[in-house]
mmCIF file of C-alpha atoms in Angstrom:
data_model
loop_
_atom_site.group_PDB
_atom_site.id
_atom_site.type_symbol
_atom_site.label_atom_id
_atom_site.label_comp_id
_atom_site.label_asym_id
_atom_site.label_seq_id
_atom_site.Cartn_x
_atom_site.Cartn_y
_atom_site.Cartn_z
ATOM 1 C CA VAL A 1 -3.899 -29.554 8.302
ATOM 2 C CA GLU A 2 -4.409 -31.414 4.988
ATOM 3 C CA PHE A 3 -1.332 -29.758 3.536
ATOM 4 C CA LEU A 4 0.824 -30.742 6.511
ATOM 5 C CA ARG A 5 -0.522 -34.330 6.347
ATOM 6 C CA ASN A 6 0.316 -34.580 2.610
ATOM 7 C CA LEU A 7 3.730 -32.973 3.197
ATOM 8 C CA LYS A 8 4.501 -35.508 5.953
ATOM 9 C CA LEU A 9 3.505 -38.439 3.697
ATOM 10 C CA LYS A 10 5.561 -36.985 0.823
ATOM 11 C CA CYS A 11 8.602 -36.617 3.081
ATOM 12 C CA GLN A 12 8.205 -40.179 4.318
ATOM 13 C CA ASP A 13 8.132 -41.380 0.668
ATOM 14 C CA LEU A 14 11.241 -39.335 -0.124
ATOM 15 C CA ASP A 15 13.063 -40.786 2.925
ATOM 16 C CA HIS A 16 12.155 -44.275 1.779
ATOM 17 C CA ASP A 17 13.260 -43.567 -1.809
ATOM 18 C CA TRP A 18 16.490 -42.080 -0.551
ATOM 19 C CA LYS A 19 17.269 -45.192 1.496
ATOM 20 C CA GLN A 20 16.527 -47.390 -1.520
ATOM 21 C CA ARG A 21 18.713 -45.253 -3.798
ATOM 22 C CA THR A 22 21.543 -45.187 -1.224
ATOM 23 C CA LYS A 23 21.366 -48.940 -0.801
ATOM 24 C CA ALA A 24 21.366 -49.436 -4.600
ATOM 25 C CA ARG A 25 24.368 -47.108 -5.048
ATOM 26 C CA GLY A 26 26.229 -48.904 -2.274
ATOM 27 C CA GLU A 27 25.576 -52.248 -3.899
ATOM 28 C CA GLU A 28 26.674 -50.789 -7.252
ATOM 29 C CA LEU A 29 29.964 -49.568 -5.803
ATOM 30 C CA GLN A 30 30.498 -52.858 -4.049
ATOM 31 C CA ALA A 31 29.891 -54.758 -7.269
ATOM 32 C CA VAL A 32 32.278 -52.506 -9.178
ATOM 33 C CA SER A 33 34.969 -53.031 -6.517
ATOM 34 C CA GLU A 34 34.505 -56.782 -6.550
ATOM 35 C CA ALA A 35 34.536 -56.824 -10.382
ATOM 36 C CA ILE A 36 37.799 -54.882 -10.381
ATOM 37 C CA ALA A 37 39.258 -57.305 -7.811
ATOM 38 C CA ILE A 38 38.237 -60.287 -9.941
ATOM 39 C CA LEU A 39 39.694 -58.805 -13.086
ATOM 40 C CA THR A 40 42.989 -58.002 -11.327
ATOM 41 C CA GLU A 41 43.553 -61.321 -9.538
ATOM 42 C CA ASP A 42 46.757 -63.219 -10.402
ATOM 43 C CA ASP A 43 44.955 -66.134 -12.085
ATOM 44 C CA ALA A 44 42.867 -63.807 -14.228
ATOM 45 C CA ARG A 45 45.872 -61.704 -15.156
ATOM 46 C CA GLU A 46 47.885 -64.841 -16.119
ATOM 47 C CA LEU A 47 44.969 -66.114 -18.156
ATOM 48 C CA PHE A 48 44.660 -62.826 -19.965
ATOM 49 C CA HIS A 49 48.431 -62.837 -20.526
ATOM 50 C CA LYS A 50 48.380 -66.402 -21.808
ATOM 51 C CA LYS A 51 45.577 -65.779 -24.257
ATOM 52 C CA MET A 52 46.803 -62.435 -25.469
ATOM 53 C CA GLY A 53 50.629 -62.828 -25.214
ATOM 54 C CA THR A 54 53.065 -63.862 -28.105
ATOM 55 C CA GLY A 55 56.860 -64.135 -28.737
ATOM 56 C CA GLY A 56 59.725 -65.881 -27.042
ATOM 57 C CA ALA A 57 60.612 -66.353 -23.365
ATOM 58 C CA ALA A 58 62.571 -63.059 -23.173
ATOM 59 C CA SER A 59 59.788 -61.099 -24.737
ATOM 60 C CA LEU A 60 57.280 -62.797 -22.512
ATOM 61 C CA LEU A 61 59.343 -61.847 -19.396
ATOM 62 C CA GLN A 62 59.727 -58.300 -20.614
ATOM 63 C CA GLU A 63 56.009 -58.035 -21.424
ATOM 64 C CA ALA A 64 55.123 -59.550 -18.061
ATOM 65 C CA SER A 65 57.273 -56.977 -16.241
ATOM 66 C CA SER A 66 55.729 -54.144 -18.276
ATOM 67 C CA ARG A 67 52.288 -55.486 -17.648
ATOM 68 C CA THR A 68 53.051 -55.690 -13.908
ATOM 69 C CA VAL A 69 54.079 -52.046 -13.774
ATOM 70 C CA GLU A 70 51.067 -51.044 -15.856
ATOM 71 C CA GLN A 71 48.746 -53.120 -13.710
ATOM 72 C CA HIS A 72 50.188 -51.605 -10.555
ATOM 73 C CA ALA A 73 49.593 -48.106 -11.942
ATOM 74 C CA ARG A 74 46.068 -49.076 -12.921
ATOM 75 C CA GLN A 75 45.436 -50.448 -9.466
ATOM 76 C CA GLN A 76 46.862 -47.320 -7.824
ATOM 77 C CA ALA A 77 44.722 -45.033 -10.004
ATOM 78 C CA ALA A 78 41.608 -47.169 -9.568
ATOM 79 C CA ALA A 79 42.100 -47.344 -5.802
ATOM 80 C CA LEU A 80 42.505 -43.568 -5.607
ATOM 81 C CA LEU A 81 39.346 -43.023 -7.638
ATOM 82 C CA MET A 82 37.341 -45.580 -5.626
ATOM 83 C CA ARG A 83 38.467 -44.000 -2.316
ATOM 84 C CA ALA A 84 37.334 -40.625 -3.609
ATOM 85 C CA ALA A 85 34.042 -42.111 -4.793
ATOM 86 C CA ARG A 86 33.386 -43.786 -1.439
ATOM 87 C CA SER A 87 34.313 -40.541 0.362
ATOM 88 C CA LEU A 88 31.740 -38.635 -1.696
ATOM 89 C CA GLN A 89 29.104 -41.356 -1.296
ATOM 90 C CA ALA A 90 29.812 -42.259 2.325
ATOM 91 C CA ARG A 91 27.198 -40.072 4.052
ATOM 92 C CA GLN A 92 23.607 -41.158 3.593
ATOM 93 C CA ALA A 93 21.537 -38.447 5.312
ATOM 94 C CA PRO A 94 19.541 -36.593 2.638
ATOM 95 C CA ASP A 95 20.354 -33.029 3.718
ATOM 96 C CA PHE A 96 22.136 -30.133 2.116
ATOM 97 C CA SER A 97 25.367 -30.667 4.099
ATOM 98 C CA ASP A 98 25.896 -33.979 2.242
ATOM 99 C CA LEU A 99 28.167 -33.624 -0.725
ATOM 100 C CA THR A 100 26.323 -36.186 -2.836
ATOM 101 C CA ALA A 101 22.934 -34.741 -1.857
ATOM 102 C CA ALA A 102 24.031 -31.386 -3.232
ATOM 103 C CA PHE A 103 23.382 -32.677 -6.802
ATOM 104 C CA ARG A 104 19.821 -32.929 -8.051
ATOM 105 C CA ALA A 105 18.286 -36.181 -9.179
ATOM 106 C CA GLY A 106 19.154 -36.654 -12.838
ATOM 107 C CA GLU A 107 22.491 -34.859 -12.564
ATOM 108 C CA ASP A 108 25.777 -36.789 -12.763
ATOM 109 C CA ARG A 109 26.766 -37.718 -9.215
ATOM 110 C CA PRO A 110 30.509 -37.243 -8.438
ATOM 111 C CA HIS A 111 30.923 -40.710 -6.880
ATOM 112 C CA GLU A 112 29.176 -42.352 -9.823
ATOM 113 C CA GLN A 113 31.428 -40.640 -12.359
ATOM 114 C CA LEU A 114 34.546 -41.542 -10.398
ATOM 115 C CA ALA A 115 33.417 -45.167 -10.147
ATOM 116 C CA VAL A 116 32.950 -45.294 -13.917
ATOM 117 C CA VAL A 117 36.434 -43.870 -14.487
ATOM 118 C CA ALA A 118 37.847 -46.369 -12.001
ATOM 119 C CA VAL A 119 36.469 -49.199 -14.112
ATOM 120 C CA GLN A 120 37.838 -47.582 -17.285
ATOM 121 C CA VAL A 121 41.271 -47.296 -15.663
ATOM 122 C CA GLN A 122 41.254 -51.085 -15.037
ATOM 123 C CA LEU A 123 40.045 -52.080 -18.502
ATOM 124 C CA ASP A 124 40.775 -49.423 -21.158
ATOM 125 C CA ALA A 125 44.039 -48.318 -22.748
ATOM 126 C CA PHE A 126 46.023 -45.633 -20.968
ATOM 127 C CA THR A 127 45.681 -43.149 -23.777
ATOM 128 C CA LYS A 128 41.943 -43.551 -23.883
ATOM 129 C CA VAL A 129 41.676 -43.321 -20.099
ATOM 130 C CA LYS A 130 43.850 -40.191 -19.938
ATOM 131 C CA LYS A 131 41.810 -38.584 -22.692
ATOM 132 C CA ALA A 132 38.608 -39.408 -20.780
ATOM 133 C CA ILE A 133 40.123 -37.954 -17.570
ATOM 134 C CA ASP A 134 41.199 -34.793 -19.363
ATOM 135 C CA ASP A 135 37.766 -34.368 -20.927
ATOM 136 C CA MET A 136 36.074 -34.923 -17.578
ATOM 137 C CA VAL A 137 38.376 -32.462 -15.771
ATOM 138 C CA ALA A 138 37.753 -29.880 -18.486
ATOM 139 C CA GLU A 139 33.993 -30.418 -18.213
ATOM 140 C CA LEU A 140 34.108 -30.169 -14.416
ATOM 141 C CA LYS A 141 36.096 -26.912 -14.582
ATOM 142 C CA LYS A 142 33.583 -25.550 -17.097
ATOM 143 C CA GLN A 143 30.779 -26.581 -14.740
ATOM 144 C CA GLN A 144 32.565 -24.740 -11.923
ATOM 145 C CA GLU A 145 32.860 -21.591 -14.034
ATOM 146 C CA ASP A 146 29.295 -21.812 -15.266
ATOM 147 C CA GLU A 147 28.011 -22.326 -11.746
ATOM 148 C CA VAL A 148 29.952 -19.285 -10.501
ATOM 149 C CA LYS A 149 28.401 -17.221 -13.305
ATOM 150 C CA PHE A 150 24.990 -18.683 -12.550
ATOM 151 C CA LYS A 151 25.382 -17.813 -8.854
ATOM 152 C CA ALA A 152 26.323 -14.257 -9.769
ATOM 153 C CA TYR A 153 23.297 -14.050 -12.052
ATOM 154 C CA CYS A 154 20.950 -15.390 -9.376
ATOM 155 C CA THR A 155 22.387 -13.072 -6.696
ATOM 156 C CA ALA A 156 22.075 -10.039 -8.969
ATOM 157 C CA GLU A 157 18.545 -10.903 -10.124
ATOM 158 C CA LEU A 158 17.301 -11.655 -6.626
ATOM 159 C CA ASN A 159 18.877 -8.443 -5.297
ATOM 160 C CA ASP A 160 17.323 -6.386 -8.108
ATOM 161 C CA ASN A 161 13.955 -8.083 -7.516
ATOM 162 C CA GLU A 162 14.191 -7.322 -3.810
ATOM 163 C CA LYS A 163 15.069 -3.659 -4.437
ATOM 164 C CA VAL A 164 12.307 -3.156 -6.995
ATOM 165 C CA THR A 165 9.826 -4.993 -4.718
ATOM 166 C CA TYR A 166 10.768 -2.734 -1.784
ATOM 167 C CA ALA A 167 10.456 0.418 -3.888
ATOM 168 C CA THR A 168 7.121 -0.788 -5.376
ATOM 169 C CA ASN A 169 5.840 -1.585 -1.898
ATOM 170 C CA GLN A 170 6.823 1.914 -0.772
ATOM 171 C CA THR A 171 4.950 3.302 -3.747
ATOM 172 C CA LEU A 172 1.915 1.139 -2.915
ATOM 173 C CA GLN A 173 1.901 2.443 0.689
ATOM 174 C CA GLU A 174 2.124 6.016 -0.558
ATOM 175 C CA LEU A 175 -0.780 5.398 -2.965
ATOM 176 C CA LYS A 176 -2.879 3.893 -0.188
ATOM 177 C CA ALA A 177 -2.124 6.864 2.048
ATOM 178 C CA LYS A 178 -3.002 9.251 -0.769
ATOM 179 C CA ILE A 179 -6.296 7.400 -1.403
ATOM 180 C CA SER A 180 -7.120 7.634 2.292
ATOM 181 C CA SER A 181 -6.247 11.349 2.336
ATOM 182 C CA LEU A 182 -8.387 11.987 -0.765
ATOM 183 C CA ALA A 183 -11.286 10.039 0.784
ATOM 184 C CA ASP A 184 -10.997 12.325 3.871
ATOM 185 C CA ILE A 185 -10.990 15.401 1.617
ATOM 186 C CA ILE A 186 -14.101 14.187 -0.231
ATOM 187 C CA ALA A 187 -15.870 13.448 3.087
ATOM 188 C CA LYS A 188 -14.876 16.871 4.421
ATOM 189 C CA CYS A 189 -16.149 18.558 1.264
ATOM 190 C CA GLU A 190 -19.458 16.690 1.485
ATOM 191 C CA GLU A 191 -19.753 17.686 5.151
ATOM 192 C CA THR A 192 -18.968 21.339 4.399
ATOM 193 C CA ILE A 193 -21.450 21.379 1.504
ATOM 194 C CA GLU A 194 -24.168 19.859 3.665
ATOM 195 C CA GLU A 195 -23.504 22.303 6.483
ATOM 196 C CA ALA A 196 -23.601 25.252 4.080
ATOM 197 C CA LYS A 197 -26.896 24.080 2.584
ATOM 198 C CA THR A 198 -28.349 23.681 6.074
ATOM 199 C CA GLU A 199 -27.149 27.168 7.015
ATOM 200 C CA ILE A 200 -28.665 28.653 3.827
ATOM 201 C CA LYS A 201 -32.014 27.030 4.604
ATOM 202 C CA ARG A 202 -31.878 28.375 8.175
ATOM 203 C CA MET A 203 -31.066 31.908 6.976
ATOM 204 C CA GLU A 204 -33.817 31.775 4.384
ATOM 205 C CA VAL A 205 -36.287 30.813 7.122
ATOM 206 C CA GLU A 206 -34.949 33.640 9.307
ATOM 207 C CA LEU A 207 -35.336 36.062 6.403
ATOM 208 C CA LYS A 208 -38.917 34.980 5.874
ATOM 209 C CA LYS A 209 -39.691 35.393 9.577
ATOM 210 C CA ALA A 210 -38.016 38.820 9.664
ATOM 211 C CA SER A 211 -39.993 39.881 6.616
ATOM 212 C CA GLU A 212 -43.263 38.826 8.230
ATOM 213 C CA ILE A 213 -42.344 40.559 11.500
ATOM 214 C CA ARG A 214 -41.333 43.715 9.614
ATOM 215 C CA LYS A 215 -44.621 43.678 7.740
ATOM 216 C CA GLU A 216 -46.526 43.314 11.012
ATOM 217 C CA GLU A 217 -44.482 46.054 12.675
ATOM 218 C CA ASN A 218 -45.049 48.395 9.723
ATOM 219 C CA GLY A 219 -48.775 47.737 9.950
ATOM 220 C CA ASN A 220 -48.752 48.601 13.652
ATOM 221 C CA PHE A 221 -46.724 51.669 12.870
ATOM 222 C CA GLN A 222 -49.229 52.840 10.237
ATOM 223 C CA GLU A 223 -52.107 52.251 12.593
ATOM 224 C CA GLU A 224 -50.424 54.020 15.519
ATOM 225 C CA VAL A 225 -49.579 57.064 13.416
ATOM 226 C CA MET A 226 -53.148 57.235 12.059
ATOM 227 C CA ASP A 227 -54.539 56.940 15.583
ATOM 228 C CA GLN A 228 -52.239 59.617 16.975
ATOM 229 C CA ARG A 229 -52.993 61.977 14.139
ATOM 230 C CA ALA A 230 -56.727 61.382 14.570
ATOM 231 C CA VAL A 231 -56.400 62.209 18.287
ATOM 232 C CA GLN A 232 -54.461 65.318 17.405
ATOM 233 C CA ASN A 233 -57.104 66.355 14.867
ATOM 234 C CA ILE A 234 -59.961 65.837 17.251
ATOM 235 C CA LEU A 235 -58.258 67.660 20.053
ATOM 236 C CA ALA A 236 -57.331 70.510 17.733
ATOM 237 C CA LYS A 237 -60.972 70.939 16.760
ATOM 238 C CA ALA A 238 -62.056 70.945 20.396
ATOM 239 C CA ILE A 239 -59.420 73.440 21.337
ATOM 240 C CA ASP A 240 -60.376 75.677 18.447
ATOM 241 C CA ARG A 241 -64.051 75.578 19.516
ATOM 242 C CA LEU A 242 -63.249 76.504 23.087
ATOM 243 C CA ARG A 243 -60.945 79.245 22.061
ATOM 244 C CA LEU A 244 -63.660 80.678 19.817
ATOM 245 C CA VAL A 245 -65.962 81.042 22.848
ATOM 246 C CA TYR A 246 -63.334 82.727 24.953
ATOM 247 C CA LYS A 247 -62.422 85.114 22.187
ATOM 248 C CA LYS A 248 -66.067 86.387 22.006
ATOM 249 C CA LYS A 249 -66.041 87.017 25.722
ATOM 250 C CA GLU A 250 -62.939 89.077 25.438
ATOM 251 C CA ALA A 251 -64.614 91.147 22.636
ATOM 252 C CA LEU A 252 -67.718 91.913 24.772
ATOM 253 C CA MET A 253 -65.618 92.940 27.725
ATOM 254 C CA GLN A 254 -63.974 95.607 25.548
ATOM 255 C CA GLN A 255 -67.437 97.340 24.817
ATOM 256 C CA ASP A 256 -69.307 99.878 27.127
ATOM 257 C CA PRO A 257 -69.355 98.363 30.531
ATOM 258 C CA ASN A 258 -72.781 99.927 31.418
ATOM 259 C CA PRO A 259 -75.458 98.561 29.102
ATOM 260 C CA PRO A 260 -79.019 99.975 29.368
ATOM 261 C CA VAL A 261 -80.250 96.816 30.890
ATOM 262 C CA GLN A 262 -77.951 94.881 33.183
ATOM 263 C CA PHE A 263 -78.002 91.339 34.391
ATOM 264 C CA GLN A 264 -76.334 89.931 37.313
ATOM 265 C CA PRO A 265 -72.644 89.393 36.611
ATOM 266 C CA TYR A 266 -72.158 86.057 34.696
ATOM 267 C CA LYS A 267 -69.025 84.104 35.413
ATOM 268 C CA GLN A 268 -67.774 81.469 32.933
ATOM 269 C CA ASN A 269 -66.425 78.169 34.122
ATOM 270 C CA ALA A 270 -63.208 78.862 35.839
ATOM 271 C CA GLY A 271 -61.742 75.534 34.611
ATOM 272 C CA ALA A 272 -61.991 76.313 30.906
ATOM 273 C CA SER A 273 -58.400 77.531 30.529
ATOM 274 C CA PRO A 274 -56.899 74.508 32.311
ATOM 275 C CA VAL A 275 -58.937 72.179 30.111
ATOM 276 C CA ILE A 276 -57.591 73.812 26.979
ATOM 277 C CA GLY A 277 -54.127 73.584 28.426
ATOM 278 C CA LEU A 278 -54.614 69.897 29.184
ATOM 279 C CA MET A 279 -55.937 69.225 25.762
ATOM 280 C CA GLU A 280 -52.966 71.063 24.238
ATOM 281 C CA GLN A 281 -50.657 68.937 26.421
ATOM 282 C CA ILE A 282 -52.324 65.819 25.137
ATOM 283 C CA VAL A 283 -51.870 66.978 21.603
ATOM 284 C CA GLU A 284 -48.162 67.556 22.275
ATOM 285 C CA ASP A 285 -47.856 64.119 23.873
ATOM 286 C CA SER A 286 -49.573 62.600 20.864
ATOM 287 C CA LYS A 287 -47.179 64.315 18.527
ATOM 288 C CA ALA A 288 -44.272 63.076 20.655
ATOM 289 C CA VAL A 289 -45.656 59.532 20.496
ATOM 290 C CA GLU A 290 -46.041 59.904 16.736
ATOM 291 C CA LYS A 291 -42.468 61.127 16.460
ATOM 292 C CA ASP A 292 -41.148 58.281 18.602
ATOM 293 C CA THR A 293 -43.169 55.766 16.630
ATOM 294 C CA LEU A 294 -41.784 57.155 13.370
ATOM 295 C CA ALA A 295 -38.258 57.019 14.729
ATOM 296 C CA ALA A 296 -38.794 53.433 15.950
ATOM 297 C CA GLU A 297 -40.188 52.500 12.522
ATOM 298 C CA GLN A 298 -37.214 54.005 10.768
ATOM 299 C CA GLU A 299 -34.803 52.178 13.086
ATOM 300 C CA ALA A 300 -36.668 48.899 12.661
ATOM 301 C CA GLN A 301 -36.713 49.327 8.859
ATOM 302 C CA LYS A 302 -32.981 50.127 8.899
ATOM 303 C CA ALA A 303 -32.234 47.081 11.056
ATOM 304 C CA TYR A 304 -34.357 44.921 8.785
ATOM 305 C CA ALA A 305 -32.652 46.187 5.671
ATOM 306 C CA SER A 306 -29.227 45.588 7.248
ATOM 307 C CA PHE A 307 -30.271 42.046 8.265
ATOM 308 C CA VAL A 308 -31.484 41.341 4.736
ATOM 309 C CA VAL A 309 -28.210 42.662 3.228
ATOM 310 C CA ASP A 310 -26.101 40.655 5.670
ATOM 311 C CA SER A 311 -28.169 37.513 5.154
ATOM 312 C CA ASP A 312 -28.002 37.868 1.362
ATOM 313 C CA SER A 313 -24.248 38.360 1.564
ATOM 314 C CA SER A 314 -23.835 35.303 3.849
ATOM 315 C CA ILE A 315 -26.024 33.213 1.554
ATOM 316 C CA LYS A 316 -23.954 34.362 -1.432
ATOM 317 C CA ASP A 317 -20.731 33.405 0.413
ATOM 318 C CA LEU A 318 -22.180 30.045 1.365
ATOM 319 C CA ASN A 319 -23.230 29.372 -2.236
ATOM 320 C CA ALA A 320 -19.752 30.312 -3.392
ATOM 321 C CA GLN A 321 -18.357 27.959 -0.719
ATOM 322 C CA ILE A 322 -20.667 25.189 -1.974
ATOM 323 C CA ASP A 323 -19.475 25.771 -5.549
ATOM 324 C CA GLU A 324 -15.825 25.734 -4.491
ATOM 325 C CA ARG A 325 -16.235 22.611 -2.313
ATOM 326 C CA THR A 326 -18.191 20.899 -5.088
ATOM 327 C CA LYS A 327 -15.358 21.545 -7.567
ATOM 328 C CA ALA A 328 -12.770 20.443 -4.992
ATOM 329 C CA LYS A 329 -14.803 17.282 -4.324
ATOM 330 C CA ALA A 330 -15.023 16.512 -8.036
ATOM 331 C CA ALA A 331 -11.280 17.046 -8.505
ATOM 332 C CA ALA A 332 -10.532 14.837 -5.490
ATOM 333 C CA GLU A 333 -12.824 12.113 -6.821
ATOM 334 C CA VAL A 334 -11.073 12.175 -10.196
ATOM 335 C CA GLU A 335 -7.659 12.066 -8.538
ATOM 336 C CA LYS A 336 -8.858 9.293 -6.237
ATOM 337 C CA GLU A 337 -9.978 7.190 -9.164
ATOM 338 C CA GLU A 338 -6.648 7.736 -10.916
ATOM 339 C CA THR A 339 -4.739 6.884 -7.714
ATOM 340 C CA GLU A 340 -6.844 3.719 -7.245
ATOM 341 C CA ALA A 341 -6.049 2.705 -10.813
ATOM 342 C CA SER A 342 -2.344 3.290 -10.072
ATOM 343 C CA LYS A 343 -2.704 1.270 -6.889
ATOM 344 C CA ASP A 344 -4.290 -1.613 -8.825
ATOM 345 C CA ASN A 345 -1.445 -1.479 -11.387
ATOM 346 C CA THR A 346 1.122 -1.378 -8.594
ATOM 347 C CA GLU A 347 -0.448 -4.408 -6.923
ATOM 348 C CA THR A 348 -0.397 -6.206 -10.273
ATOM 349 C CA GLU A 349 3.272 -5.257 -10.636
ATOM 350 C CA LEU A 350 3.972 -6.613 -7.144
ATOM 351 C CA ASP A 351 2.231 -9.852 -8.055
ATOM 352 C CA GLY A 352 4.508 -10.076 -11.106
ATOM 353 C CA LEU A 353 7.550 -9.353 -8.958
ATOM 354 C CA ALA A 354 6.472 -11.997 -6.456
ATOM 355 C CA GLN A 355 6.030 -14.536 -9.257
ATOM 356 C CA ALA A 356 9.390 -13.588 -10.702
ATOM 357 C CA ALA A 357 10.980 -13.972 -7.282
ATOM 358 C CA ALA A 358 9.294 -17.359 -6.856
ATOM 359 C CA ASP A 359 10.607 -18.438 -10.281
ATOM 360 C CA LEU A 360 14.086 -17.207 -9.403
ATOM 361 C CA HIS A 361 14.050 -19.024 -6.068
ATOM 362 C CA LYS A 362 12.846 -22.180 -7.804
ATOM 363 C CA GLU A 363 15.659 -21.839 -10.320
ATOM 364 C CA CYS A 364 18.401 -20.610 -7.985
ATOM 365 C CA ASP A 365 17.771 -21.672 -4.364
ATOM 366 C CA PHE A 366 19.220 -25.147 -4.768
ATOM 367 C CA VAL A 367 22.460 -23.927 -6.265
ATOM 368 C CA LEU A 368 22.768 -20.916 -3.902
ATOM 369 C CA LEU A 369 22.160 -23.089 -0.804
ATOM 370 C CA ASN A 370 24.590 -25.803 -1.960
ATOM 371 C CA PHE A 371 27.076 -23.694 -3.927
ATOM 372 C CA ASP A 372 30.030 -24.284 -1.580
ATOM 373 C CA ILE A 373 29.218 -27.949 -1.242
ATOM 374 C CA ARG A 374 28.927 -28.466 -5.012
ATOM 375 C CA GLN A 375 32.117 -26.528 -5.658
ATOM 376 C CA LYS A 376 33.954 -28.591 -3.027
ATOM 377 C CA ALA A 377 32.618 -31.848 -4.499
ATOM 378 C CA ARG A 378 33.823 -30.962 -7.971
ATOM 379 C CA ILE A 379 37.201 -29.889 -6.649
ATOM 380 C CA GLN A 380 37.562 -33.253 -4.877
ATOM 381 C CA GLU A 381 36.463 -34.995 -8.087
ATOM 382 C CA ILE A 382 39.008 -33.040 -10.149
ATOM 383 C CA GLU A 383 41.777 -33.738 -7.674
ATOM 384 C CA ALA A 384 40.977 -37.458 -7.691
ATOM 385 C CA LEU A 385 40.960 -37.519 -11.520
ATOM 386 C CA GLN A 386 44.237 -35.609 -11.707
ATOM 387 C CA GLY A 387 45.771 -37.966 -9.092
ATOM 388 C CA ALA A 388 44.680 -40.995 -11.086
ATOM 389 C CA LYS A 389 46.119 -39.509 -14.258
ATOM 390 C CA ALA A 390 49.388 -38.842 -12.407
ATOM 391 C CA PHE A 391 49.640 -42.487 -11.421
ATOM 392 C CA LEU A 392 48.945 -43.508 -14.989
ATOM 393 C CA SER A 393 51.576 -41.077 -16.301
ATOM 394 C CA GLY A 394 54.173 -42.258 -13.794
ATOM 395 C CA MET A 395 54.285 -38.900 -12.040
ATOM 396 C CA LYS A 396 53.716 -40.393 -8.608
ATOM 397 C CA ASP A 397 55.308 -43.159 -6.656
ATOM 398 C CA GLY A 398 53.149 -46.241 -6.591
ATOM 399 C CA ASN A 399 53.660 -46.758 -2.879
#
């Protein structure tokens, strides 16, 4: 808001200054025209002739006729120059379509130069005026050529700046995309490393639990085997004792069946044989339980060993993955730092290109925007000067 307010005030001041300058130039041209008219009036011309003329009546008549032709040529040339000056100065709007506005403050204005030459035409000698016109035309042509070269220089420099700026911007976008990609890689590496560490901790806990369970299972196994073997031992002793009794009976039965003294027939417990059989069956069952327990223990130990091997292998793989991701992360971080440095340098380069473009625009924009207008104004100025010289040289009809 403050900038717009200041800009508006500045523009108002420029409009006011422009009106004052235009008014002053108009008054200057008007004064020059009136001065020329005064100097070329009949009374003034006769007075100049009287004070500066010499010789007899014939020479006076001849000189008067010569002076009349000369004065007519001067008037024709001056009028042509003044018309061209007024044409160049006529418009007053301070915009770039105005021929006179196409020249910066401080530069020679076309209408001002033509007005000066118009005065010289009226007052100075022809040779001096022609020399001045020739010099001015040569200078104007040189200005035309220089301005064409300057326009080519500005166009080439601005085009080069635009191309380099575009390429540098493309490079900057690529660097930014690379930085973003590297940041994603670093984040992914960190995530993978964290997940691997978490998995290793979980597996270590599982290994510890499995080891404790295996230890407890092995203790139960040892206890069970000892119990079964104790049962088997006890039962074996009992069976042996019973069998010893029944073996003695069989031995007695093989002796003389008619002893001298006889008792009533004695019958042993009829269930003795089934008891031995049952005890033997229990022993067999105990051995079977012991065998199954041993097999289960071996299977459990095998499973535990396999679990330990698999877990150790997985932990090893995870540690290798952590090492690999750590190295990849470090490499990505180094590359990211280098890329960020390149990005900073590229941004600095863009700032320099922007400043160079601003300087070029400051130097060139006025000429580029008003090139055709300035060229046209000089051509008109050259044509007016050449026309005035033609009048002075007698190359054109005075009418």
